[in-house]
mmCIF file of C-alpha atoms in Angstrom:
data_model
loop_
_atom_site.group_PDB
_atom_site.id
_atom_site.type_symbol
_atom_site.label_atom_id
_atom_site.label_comp_id
_atom_site.label_asym_id
_atom_site.label_seq_id
_atom_site.Cartn_x
_atom_site.Cartn_y
_atom_site.Cartn_z
ATOM 1 C CA MET A 1 -8.546 29.769 20.159
ATOM 2 C CA SER A 2 -10.933 27.083 19.780
ATOM 3 C CA PRO A 3 -13.997 27.165 22.374
ATOM 4 C CA ALA A 4 -12.281 23.746 24.203
ATOM 5 C CA MET A 5 -9.771 25.594 24.745
ATOM 6 C CA GLY A 6 -11.458 28.430 26.057
ATOM 7 C CA GLN A 7 -13.450 26.389 28.159
ATOM 8 C CA ALA A 8 -10.413 25.616 29.765
ATOM 9 C CA GLY A 9 -8.674 28.102 30.719
ATOM 10 C CA ALA A 10 -5.612 30.305 28.984
ATOM 11 C CA PRO A 11 -4.534 27.808 27.226
ATOM 12 C CA THR A 12 -1.020 26.661 28.555
ATOM 13 C CA LYS A 13 2.238 26.932 26.350
ATOM 14 C CA LYS A 14 2.941 23.490 24.985
ATOM 15 C CA GLN A 15 -0.542 23.839 23.600
ATOM 16 C CA SER A 16 0.098 26.538 22.467
ATOM 17 C CA ASP A 17 3.258 25.683 20.413
ATOM 18 C CA ALA A 18 1.543 22.674 19.691
ATOM 19 C CA LEU A 19 -1.300 24.722 17.864
ATOM 20 C CA ASN A 20 0.395 27.178 15.530
ATOM 21 C CA ALA A 21 2.602 24.350 14.981
ATOM 22 C CA TYR A 22 -0.655 22.865 13.618
ATOM 23 C CA SER A 23 -1.418 25.656 11.805
ATOM 24 C CA LYS A 24 1.586 26.235 10.041
ATOM 25 C CA ALA A 25 1.487 22.994 8.797
ATOM 26 C CA VAL A 26 -1.923 22.752 7.235
ATOM 27 C CA SER A 27 -0.299 26.037 6.625
ATOM 28 C CA ASP A 28 2.706 24.647 4.098
ATOM 29 C CA PHE A 29 0.320 21.986 3.132
ATOM 30 C CA GLU A 30 -2.294 24.072 0.882
ATOM 31 C CA SER A 31 0.795 25.972 0.258
ATOM 32 C CA VAL A 32 2.544 22.911 -1.676
ATOM 33 C CA LEU A 33 -0.918 21.450 -2.978
ATOM 34 C CA GLY A 34 -1.399 24.614 -4.781
ATOM 35 C CA GLN A 35 2.098 24.662 -5.984
ATOM 36 C CA ARG A 36 2.191 21.664 -7.334
ATOM 37 C CA ARG A 37 -2.121 22.202 -8.998
ATOM 38 C CA ALA A 38 -0.367 25.592 -10.562
ATOM 39 C CA GLN A 39 2.495 24.217 -12.184
ATOM 40 C CA ILE A 40 0.483 20.687 -13.263
ATOM 41 C CA ASN A 41 -2.617 22.994 -15.152
ATOM 42 C CA SER A 42 0.334 25.637 -16.305
ATOM 43 C CA LYS A 43 2.021 22.500 -17.254
ATOM 44 C CA GLN A 44 5.399 24.137 -15.758
ATOM 45 C CA PRO A 45 8.230 21.935 -15.808
ATOM 46 C CA LEU A 46 7.465 19.368 -12.294
ATOM 47 C CA PRO A 47 11.088 18.380 -10.075
ATOM 48 C CA ASN A 48 12.460 14.907 -9.834
ATOM 49 C CA LEU A 49 10.443 13.560 -7.240
ATOM 50 C CA PRO A 50 7.559 15.374 -7.790
ATOM 51 C CA GLY A 51 4.915 13.552 -4.708
ATOM 52 C CA GLN A 52 7.944 13.707 -2.008
ATOM 53 C CA ALA A 53 7.442 17.000 -1.088
ATOM 54 C CA LEU A 54 3.256 16.691 -1.358
ATOM 55 C CA TYR A 55 3.219 13.660 1.079
ATOM 56 C CA LEU A 56 6.143 15.339 3.646
ATOM 57 C CA ALA A 57 3.449 17.950 3.767
ATOM 58 C CA ARG A 58 0.802 15.252 4.474
ATOM 59 C CA ILE A 59 2.787 13.439 7.188
ATOM 60 C CA GLY A 60 4.208 17.121 8.568
ATOM 61 C CA MET A 61 -0.276 18.134 9.068
ATOM 62 C CA MET A 62 -1.099 14.405 10.357
ATOM 63 C CA SER A 63 2.007 14.624 12.521
ATOM 64 C CA ALA A 64 1.556 17.928 13.559
ATOM 65 C CA TYR A 65 -1.889 17.650 14.539
ATOM 66 C CA LYS A 66 -0.954 14.004 16.517
ATOM 67 C CA ASP A 67 0.598 16.341 19.151
ATOM 68 C CA LEU A 68 -1.879 19.135 19.598
ATOM 69 C CA THR A 69 -4.533 16.395 19.841
ATOM 70 C CA ASP A 70 -1.650 14.527 22.679
ATOM 71 C CA ALA A 71 -1.422 18.200 24.114
ATOM 72 C CA LEU A 72 -5.681 18.788 23.973
ATOM 73 C CA PRO A 73 -7.579 15.759 24.175
ATOM 74 C CA SER A 74 -10.242 17.972 23.389
ATOM 75 C CA ARG A 75 -9.442 18.730 19.930
ATOM 76 C CA ILE A 76 -10.146 14.909 18.849
ATOM 77 C CA GLY A 77 -12.910 15.577 16.682
ATOM 78 C CA ARG A 78 -15.248 13.392 14.391
ATOM 79 C CA PRO A 79 -14.817 10.445 12.652
ATOM 80 C CA ASN A 80 -13.412 11.093 8.689
ATOM 81 C CA LYS A 81 -14.819 9.080 5.362
ATOM 82 C CA PHE A 82 -10.669 8.352 5.381
ATOM 83 C CA GLY A 83 -10.899 6.161 8.210
ATOM 84 C CA ILE A 84 -7.722 7.434 9.590
ATOM 85 C CA PRO A 85 -8.198 8.068 13.489
ATOM 86 C CA PRO A 86 -9.518 10.888 14.202
ATOM 87 C CA ALA A 87 -6.000 11.580 16.800
ATOM 88 C CA TYR A 88 -4.348 12.048 14.016
ATOM 89 C CA PHE A 89 -6.686 14.066 11.459
ATOM 90 C CA ASP A 90 -9.289 16.244 11.257
ATOM 91 C CA ALA A 91 -12.340 15.858 9.380
ATOM 92 C CA ASP A 92 -12.763 19.768 8.423
ATOM 93 C CA LYS A 93 -9.474 19.179 6.186
ATOM 94 C CA GLU A 94 -11.058 16.497 4.138
ATOM 95 C CA PRO A 95 -10.323 18.568 1.106
ATOM 96 C CA LEU A 96 -7.024 18.610 1.375
ATOM 97 C CA LEU A 97 -6.685 14.682 1.134
ATOM 98 C CA ASP A 98 -9.388 15.348 -1.487
ATOM 99 C CA GLU A 99 -6.994 16.639 -3.582
ATOM 100 C CA TYR A 100 -3.699 15.122 -2.229
ATOM 101 C CA ARG A 101 -4.867 11.966 -4.150
ATOM 102 C CA ALA A 102 -6.182 13.946 -6.934
ATOM 103 C CA LEU A 103 -2.682 15.005 -7.612
ATOM 104 C CA PHE A 104 -1.146 11.536 -7.467
ATOM 105 C CA ASP A 105 -3.472 10.157 -9.829
ATOM 106 C CA ILE A 106 -1.748 12.941 -12.078
ATOM 107 C CA LEU A 107 1.295 12.964 -11.092
ATOM 108 C CA GLU A 108 1.484 9.014 -11.541
ATOM 109 C CA ALA A 109 -0.669 8.306 -14.504
ATOM 110 C CA PRO A 110 0.459 5.338 -16.315
ATOM 111 C CA PRO A 111 2.844 6.127 -19.526
ATOM 112 C CA ALA A 112 1.003 6.165 -22.630
ATOM 113 C CA ASN A 113 2.396 3.049 -24.112
ATOM 114 C CA ALA A 114 1.303 0.732 -21.078
ATOM 115 C CA GLN A 115 -0.623 -2.413 -21.310
ATOM 116 C CA LYS A 116 -3.751 -2.829 -19.569
ATOM 117 C CA SER A 117 -6.051 -4.791 -18.955
ATOM 118 C CA ASP A 118 -10.135 -5.519 -18.717
ATOM 119 C CA THR A 119 -9.605 -8.051 -15.663
ATOM 120 C CA PRO A 120 -7.016 -5.809 -13.832
ATOM 121 C CA PHE A 121 -8.976 -7.546 -10.434
ATOM 122 C CA LYS A 122 -8.914 -11.182 -11.291
ATOM 123 C CA ASP A 123 -5.579 -10.638 -13.039
ATOM 124 C CA VAL A 124 -3.995 -10.802 -9.079
ATOM 125 C CA VAL A 125 -6.601 -13.278 -7.896
ATOM 126 C CA ASP A 126 -5.932 -15.113 -11.120
ATOM 127 C CA LEU A 127 -2.133 -15.292 -11.084
ATOM 128 C CA ALA A 128 -2.114 -16.031 -6.940
ATOM 129 C CA THR A 129 -4.208 -18.502 -7.013
ATOM 130 C CA VAL A 130 -2.485 -20.961 -9.506
ATOM 131 C CA ILE A 131 0.713 -19.195 -7.963
ATOM 132 C CA ALA A 132 -0.072 -21.232 -4.686
ATOM 133 C CA ARG A 133 -1.811 -24.298 -6.242
ATOM 134 C CA ALA A 134 2.012 -25.027 -8.029
ATOM 135 C CA LYS A 135 3.749 -24.341 -4.786
ATOM 136 C CA GLY A 136 1.074 -26.662 -3.150
ATOM 137 C CA LEU A 137 -1.331 -24.895 -1.687
ATOM 138 C CA ASP A 138 -4.803 -26.765 -1.762
ATOM 139 C CA THR A 139 -7.829 -24.919 -2.893
ATOM 140 C CA THR A 140 -8.736 -23.213 0.086
ATOM 141 C CA ASN A 141 -5.501 -21.366 1.329
ATOM 142 C CA ALA A 142 -4.302 -20.791 -2.705
ATOM 143 C CA GLU A 143 -7.662 -18.935 -2.669
ATOM 144 C CA ALA A 144 -6.799 -17.087 0.522
ATOM 145 C CA ALA A 145 -3.645 -16.308 -0.842
ATOM 146 C CA GLY A 146 -5.489 -15.182 -3.737
ATOM 147 C CA ARG A 147 -7.307 -12.606 -1.955
ATOM 148 C CA ILE A 148 -4.086 -11.153 0.557
ATOM 149 C CA SER A 149 -2.541 -10.820 -3.425
ATOM 150 C CA LEU A 150 -5.383 -8.832 -4.162
ATOM 151 C CA GLY A 151 -4.678 -6.628 -1.051
ATOM 152 C CA LEU A 152 -1.159 -5.828 -2.146
ATOM 153 C CA PHE A 153 -2.460 -4.574 -4.673
ATOM 154 C CA PHE A 154 -5.064 -2.123 -3.316
ATOM 155 C CA ALA A 155 -2.132 -1.020 -0.796
ATOM 156 C CA GLU A 156 0.538 -0.647 -3.583
ATOM 157 C CA THR A 157 -1.306 1.447 -6.479
ATOM 158 C CA ASN A 158 -4.526 1.715 -4.555
ATOM 159 C CA GLY A 159 -6.011 -0.896 -7.278
ATOM 160 C CA ASN A 160 -4.257 1.389 -10.508
ATOM 161 C CA GLN A 161 -2.673 -0.839 -12.676
ATOM 162 C CA ASN A 162 0.133 0.410 -14.563
ATOM 163 C CA VAL A 163 0.948 3.721 -12.163
ATOM 164 C CA GLY A 164 3.629 5.693 -12.345
ATOM 165 C CA ASN A 165 5.626 7.151 -8.179
ATOM 166 C CA GLY A 166 5.831 10.206 -7.821
ATOM 167 C CA ARG A 167 8.569 9.525 -4.223
ATOM 168 C CA SER A 168 10.312 7.400 -7.080
ATOM 169 C CA ASN A 169 12.387 6.943 -10.008
ATOM 170 C CA ARG A 170 12.955 3.379 -8.994
ATOM 171 C CA TYR A 171 9.659 1.479 -8.238
ATOM 172 C CA LYS A 172 6.582 1.174 -10.815
ATOM 173 C CA GLY A 173 3.836 -0.787 -12.465
ATOM 174 C CA SER A 174 0.789 -2.106 -10.566
ATOM 175 C CA PHE A 175 2.862 -3.642 -7.711
ATOM 176 C CA GLN A 176 5.470 -1.003 -8.255
ATOM 177 C CA THR A 177 8.541 -3.570 -7.998
ATOM 178 C CA GLY A 178 12.231 -2.338 -9.668
ATOM 179 C CA PRO A 179 14.287 -2.941 -12.210
ATOM 180 C CA SER A 180 15.946 -6.317 -10.463
ATOM 181 C CA GLU A 181 12.322 -7.234 -9.094
ATOM 182 C CA ASP A 182 10.393 -7.862 -12.290
ATOM 183 C CA HIS A 183 13.881 -9.666 -13.790
ATOM 184 C CA ASN A 184 13.868 -11.818 -10.677
ATOM 185 C CA GLY A 185 10.638 -12.554 -11.065
ATOM 186 C CA ARG A 186 10.910 -13.102 -14.743
ATOM 187 C CA ALA A 187 13.085 -15.896 -14.117
ATOM 188 C CA LYS A 188 11.372 -17.537 -11.558
ATOM 189 C CA TRP A 189 8.358 -17.495 -13.345
ATOM 190 C CA ALA A 190 10.169 -20.015 -16.374
ATOM 191 C CA ALA A 191 10.640 -22.290 -14.218
ATOM 192 C CA ILE A 192 7.166 -22.754 -12.736
ATOM 193 C CA LYS A 193 6.075 -22.495 -16.303
ATOM 194 C CA ALA A 194 5.328 -25.941 -17.065
ATOM 195 C CA SER A 195 3.908 -26.599 -13.901
ATOM 196 C CA ILE A 196 1.811 -23.644 -14.097
ATOM 197 C CA ALA A 197 0.239 -24.872 -17.680
ATOM 198 C CA ALA A 198 -0.241 -28.926 -16.143
ATOM 199 C CA ILE A 199 -2.751 -26.787 -13.799
ATOM 200 C CA ASP A 200 -4.623 -24.076 -16.185
ATOM 201 C CA PRO A 201 -4.166 -24.379 -19.109
ATOM 202 C CA ALA A 202 -6.050 -21.622 -20.168
ATOM 203 C CA LEU A 203 -4.094 -19.217 -17.715
ATOM 204 C CA SER A 204 -0.642 -20.119 -19.380
ATOM 205 C CA LEU A 205 -1.871 -19.218 -22.839
ATOM 206 C CA ARG A 206 -3.151 -16.042 -21.511
ATOM 207 C CA ASP A 207 0.203 -15.644 -20.338
ATOM 208 C CA ASP A 208 1.615 -16.320 -23.684
ATOM 209 C CA LYS A 209 -0.594 -13.869 -25.475
ATOM 210 C CA GLU A 210 0.627 -10.904 -22.877
ATOM 211 C CA GLU A 211 4.515 -11.906 -23.344
ATOM 212 C CA ALA A 212 3.987 -11.408 -27.208
ATOM 213 C CA ARG A 213 2.047 -8.332 -26.882
ATOM 214 C CA VAL A 214 4.549 -6.563 -23.852
ATOM 215 C CA GLY A 215 7.724 -7.562 -26.632
ATOM 216 C CA ASN A 216 10.022 -4.815 -25.485
ATOM 217 C CA LEU A 217 8.310 -2.965 -23.607
ATOM 218 C CA ASP A 218 9.230 -3.138 -19.519
ATOM 219 C CA HIS A 219 7.128 -5.336 -18.358
ATOM 220 C CA ARG A 220 5.819 -3.364 -15.043
ATOM 221 C CA PHE A 221 3.503 -1.680 -17.797
ATOM 222 C CA ASN A 222 2.623 -4.879 -18.554
ATOM 223 C CA HIS A 223 -0.470 -5.609 -16.039
ATOM 224 C CA TRP A 224 -0.619 -9.036 -16.179
ATOM 225 C CA THR A 225 3.816 -9.307 -16.351
ATOM 226 C CA ALA A 226 4.008 -6.867 -13.849
ATOM 227 C CA VAL A 227 1.849 -8.868 -11.789
ATOM 228 C CA ARG A 228 3.166 -12.177 -12.567
ATOM 229 C CA ASP A 229 6.607 -11.257 -11.301
ATOM 230 C CA ALA A 230 6.343 -9.303 -8.423
ATOM 231 C CA LEU A 231 4.795 -11.835 -7.203
ATOM 232 C CA MET A 232 7.033 -14.231 -8.547
ATOM 233 C CA ASN A 233 9.760 -12.362 -7.126
ATOM 234 C CA GLU A 234 9.010 -11.817 -3.210
ATOM 235 C CA HIS A 235 5.463 -13.283 -2.124
ATOM 236 C CA VAL A 236 5.982 -16.897 -4.642
ATOM 237 C CA ASP A 237 8.200 -18.058 -0.881
ATOM 238 C CA LEU A 238 5.714 -17.100 1.095
ATOM 239 C CA PHE A 239 3.337 -19.374 -0.301
ATOM 240 C CA PRO A 240 3.921 -22.653 1.355
ATOM 241 C CA GLN A 241 3.183 -20.563 4.980
ATOM 242 C CA VAL A 242 -0.528 -19.519 3.956
ATOM 243 C CA ALA A 243 -2.276 -21.769 6.341
ATOM 244 C CA GLY A 244 0.084 -21.186 8.912
ATOM 245 C CA ILE A 245 0.032 -17.102 8.967
ATOM 246 C CA VAL A 246 -3.662 -17.439 8.132
ATOM 247 C CA LYS A 247 -3.981 -19.840 11.117
ATOM 248 C CA THR A 248 -2.149 -16.826 13.789
ATOM 249 C CA LEU A 249 -4.501 -14.152 11.481
ATOM 250 C CA PRO A 250 -7.138 -14.550 11.298
ATOM 251 C CA ASP A 251 -8.104 -11.296 10.085
ATOM 252 C CA PRO A 252 -8.035 -11.065 7.249
ATOM 253 C CA ILE A 253 -7.208 -7.702 6.646
ATOM 254 C CA ASP A 254 -3.969 -8.265 9.162
ATOM 255 C CA GLN A 255 -3.032 -11.176 6.804
ATOM 256 C CA MET A 256 -2.943 -8.535 3.616
ATOM 257 C CA LYS A 257 -0.716 -6.385 5.912
ATOM 258 C CA LEU A 258 1.983 -8.783 6.921
ATOM 259 C CA PHE A 259 2.349 -9.186 2.772
ATOM 260 C CA GLU A 260 2.860 -5.454 2.462
ATOM 261 C CA LEU A 261 5.551 -6.230 5.081
ATOM 262 C CA ILE A 262 6.868 -7.978 2.383
ATOM 263 C CA GLN A 263 6.930 -5.285 0.048
ATOM 264 C CA ILE A 264 8.261 -2.657 3.166
ATOM 265 C CA ILE A 265 10.795 -4.727 4.873
ATOM 266 C CA PRO A 266 10.777 -8.044 4.084
ATOM 267 C CA ASN A 267 13.898 -9.543 5.407
ATOM 268 C CA PRO A 268 12.534 -9.396 9.222
ATOM 269 C CA THR A 269 9.142 -10.211 7.930
ATOM 270 C CA LYS A 270 11.218 -13.130 7.187
ATOM 271 C CA SER A 271 13.013 -13.471 9.786
ATOM 272 C CA ALA A 272 9.151 -13.004 12.510
ATOM 273 C CA LEU A 273 7.487 -15.737 10.267
ATOM 274 C CA LYS A 274 10.499 -17.549 11.307
ATOM 275 C CA SER A 275 11.254 -17.419 14.825
ATOM 276 C CA GLY A 276 7.459 -19.302 16.500
ATOM 277 C CA ASN A 277 5.971 -16.548 17.609
ATOM 278 C CA LEU A 278 5.229 -14.285 14.760
ATOM 279 C CA VAL A 279 3.166 -11.359 16.330
ATOM 280 C CA SER A 280 5.838 -10.707 19.172
ATOM 281 C CA TYR A 281 8.652 -11.064 16.949
ATOM 282 C CA ARG A 282 10.186 -7.317 17.806
ATOM 283 C CA ILE A 283 11.665 -4.945 15.453
ATOM 284 C CA SER A 284 14.503 -2.451 16.795
ATOM 285 C CA GLU A 285 17.025 -1.837 14.082
ATOM 286 C CA PRO A 286 16.968 2.123 13.582
ATOM 287 C CA THR A 287 17.188 1.286 10.194
ATOM 288 C CA ILE A 288 13.824 -0.466 9.953
ATOM 289 C CA MET A 289 12.249 1.431 11.644
ATOM 290 C CA GLY A 290 12.635 4.283 9.301
ATOM 291 C CA TYR A 291 11.654 2.288 6.146
ATOM 292 C CA LEU A 292 7.681 2.040 8.421
ATOM 293 C CA ARG A 293 8.123 5.734 8.811
ATOM 294 C CA ASN A 294 9.008 5.929 5.252
ATOM 295 C CA ASN A 295 6.040 4.345 4.469
ATOM 296 C CA SER A 296 3.422 5.824 6.443
ATOM 297 C CA ILE A 297 3.827 3.330 10.162
ATOM 298 C CA PHE A 298 5.129 5.093 13.378
ATOM 299 C CA ALA A 299 5.400 8.737 11.712
ATOM 300 C CA PHE A 300 2.345 10.600 12.723
ATOM 301 C CA GLY A 301 3.312 12.712 16.228
ATOM 302 C CA ARG A 302 6.452 12.929 18.206
ATOM 303 C CA ALA A 303 4.949 9.992 20.341
ATOM 304 C CA ASP A 304 4.841 7.768 17.629
ATOM 305 C CA ARG A 305 7.871 8.601 15.599
ATOM 306 C CA ALA A 306 10.246 8.332 18.852
ATOM 307 C CA LYS A 307 10.217 4.351 19.251
ATOM 308 C CA THR A 308 12.839 2.304 18.518
ATOM 309 C CA SER A 309 11.560 -0.824 18.480
ATOM 310 C CA ALA A 310 7.849 -2.606 18.151
ATOM 311 C CA THR A 311 6.427 -6.051 17.846
ATOM 312 C CA ILE A 312 4.703 -7.344 14.751
ATOM 313 C CA ARG A 313 0.910 -7.127 16.631
ATOM 314 C CA GLU A 314 2.737 -3.345 17.084
ATOM 315 C CA ILE A 315 3.491 -2.921 13.786
ATOM 316 C CA LEU A 316 0.186 -4.296 12.069
ATOM 317 C CA ASP A 317 -2.445 -2.275 14.711
ATOM 318 C CA ALA A 318 0.174 1.309 13.403
ATOM 319 C CA MET A 319 -0.985 -0.186 9.976
ATOM 320 C CA TRP A 320 -4.310 1.242 9.591
ATOM 321 C CA LEU A 321 -4.068 3.905 6.612
ATOM 322 C CA PHE A 322 -3.729 0.663 4.722
ATOM 323 C CA ASN A 323 -7.080 -0.196 6.797
ATOM 324 C CA SER A 324 -9.640 1.743 3.759
ATOM 325 C CA LYS A 325 -7.620 0.076 0.600
ATOM 326 C CA PHE A 326 -7.227 -3.454 2.196
ATOM 327 C CA GLU A 327 -11.554 -2.834 3.053
ATOM 328 C CA ARG A 328 -12.102 -2.202 -0.962
ATOM 329 C CA ALA A 329 -9.894 -4.766 -1.910
ATOM 330 C CA LEU A 330 -11.740 -8.124 0.180
ATOM 331 C CA SER A 331 -15.220 -6.276 -1.233
ATOM 332 C CA LYS A 332 -13.972 -6.756 -4.933
ATOM 333 C CA PHE A 333 -12.931 -10.027 -4.078
ATOM 334 C CA ASP A 334 -15.692 -11.200 -2.772
ATOM 335 C CA GLU A 335 -17.406 -9.762 -6.016
ATOM 336 C CA ILE A 336 -14.730 -12.074 -7.944
ATOM 337 C CA LYS A 337 -15.836 -15.319 -6.629
ATOM 338 C CA ALA A 338 -19.472 -14.534 -6.643
ATOM 339 C CA GLY A 339 -18.822 -13.743 -10.688
ATOM 340 C CA LYS A 340 -16.695 -17.276 -10.192
ATOM 341 C CA ARG A 341 -19.813 -19.324 -8.672
ATOM 342 C CA ALA A 342 -22.053 -17.337 -11.548
ATOM 343 C CA GLU A 343 -19.903 -18.547 -14.336
ATOM 344 C CA VAL A 344 -19.997 -22.338 -12.537
ATOM 345 C CA SER A 345 -24.080 -22.287 -12.083
ATOM 346 C CA ARG A 346 -24.339 -21.214 -15.468
#
């Protein structure tokens, strides 16, 4: 029993049940982490979707902790290095999440034949910016499209290029696209390639070289073509709305979150944008709420999981697990901008 519980007198049954459930969830998470580490170290065959059990165990631990802090608010502890709200995560368990991330880095390592880029972050910004310009955006809004797209790269892959997916056999590569999405993006790119060449001949030449380099390889495992095709598949259709999105959501991280929702729930997000009242648009379809939960939104604790609907504003606020990734993206974007300014001044 924690000191706080002792000071408050005997715990209620609800509090005891929550504490026991949390202890079990921690034990379960430790167990699956240890099992997967042992399998990897001994080169044993891994199960299909080897990251799924890890993901569910992490969700289980954080959910149980949120239920515990709901039942006993005094258990809310100090801030943690991951930026997770303390009501959802005990900072003493940071080593478990470190191991979780390390295992996923192994499980999602790029295949041996993947074609990496020496400038992966700049590639994302350059491609998104020129695509936005081809769609008619001015310099300021095209830059915003580049910044937002870099956030998507961090959200989807933690900033790692050409990665696999420990939880899916379908989504892979630098933007975690499926085969049909990649093919659709390639077709859309071909349709605007002439415009791209007119706007930025050097980038068009780079594109030609990457196309020749990738050959018959899955385009999702060449960083350049993976980013290009993913942006062209879905996000390009929203680029003309960037000015309005920036006005409605002035916080750059909110802008990134909205575009990430295009990855997770594309049709409802597009409907919200068309509604004329983006932040108040309410989503209530059970299937869509399930997609959100499967991406760590409203996934932790009974209270969150009980939600049957949410506005876009509530969804953006609930995407706190993405915050640290988007903050890294903003920092990297500022570095890229500073580098471009230095080149211009020389």
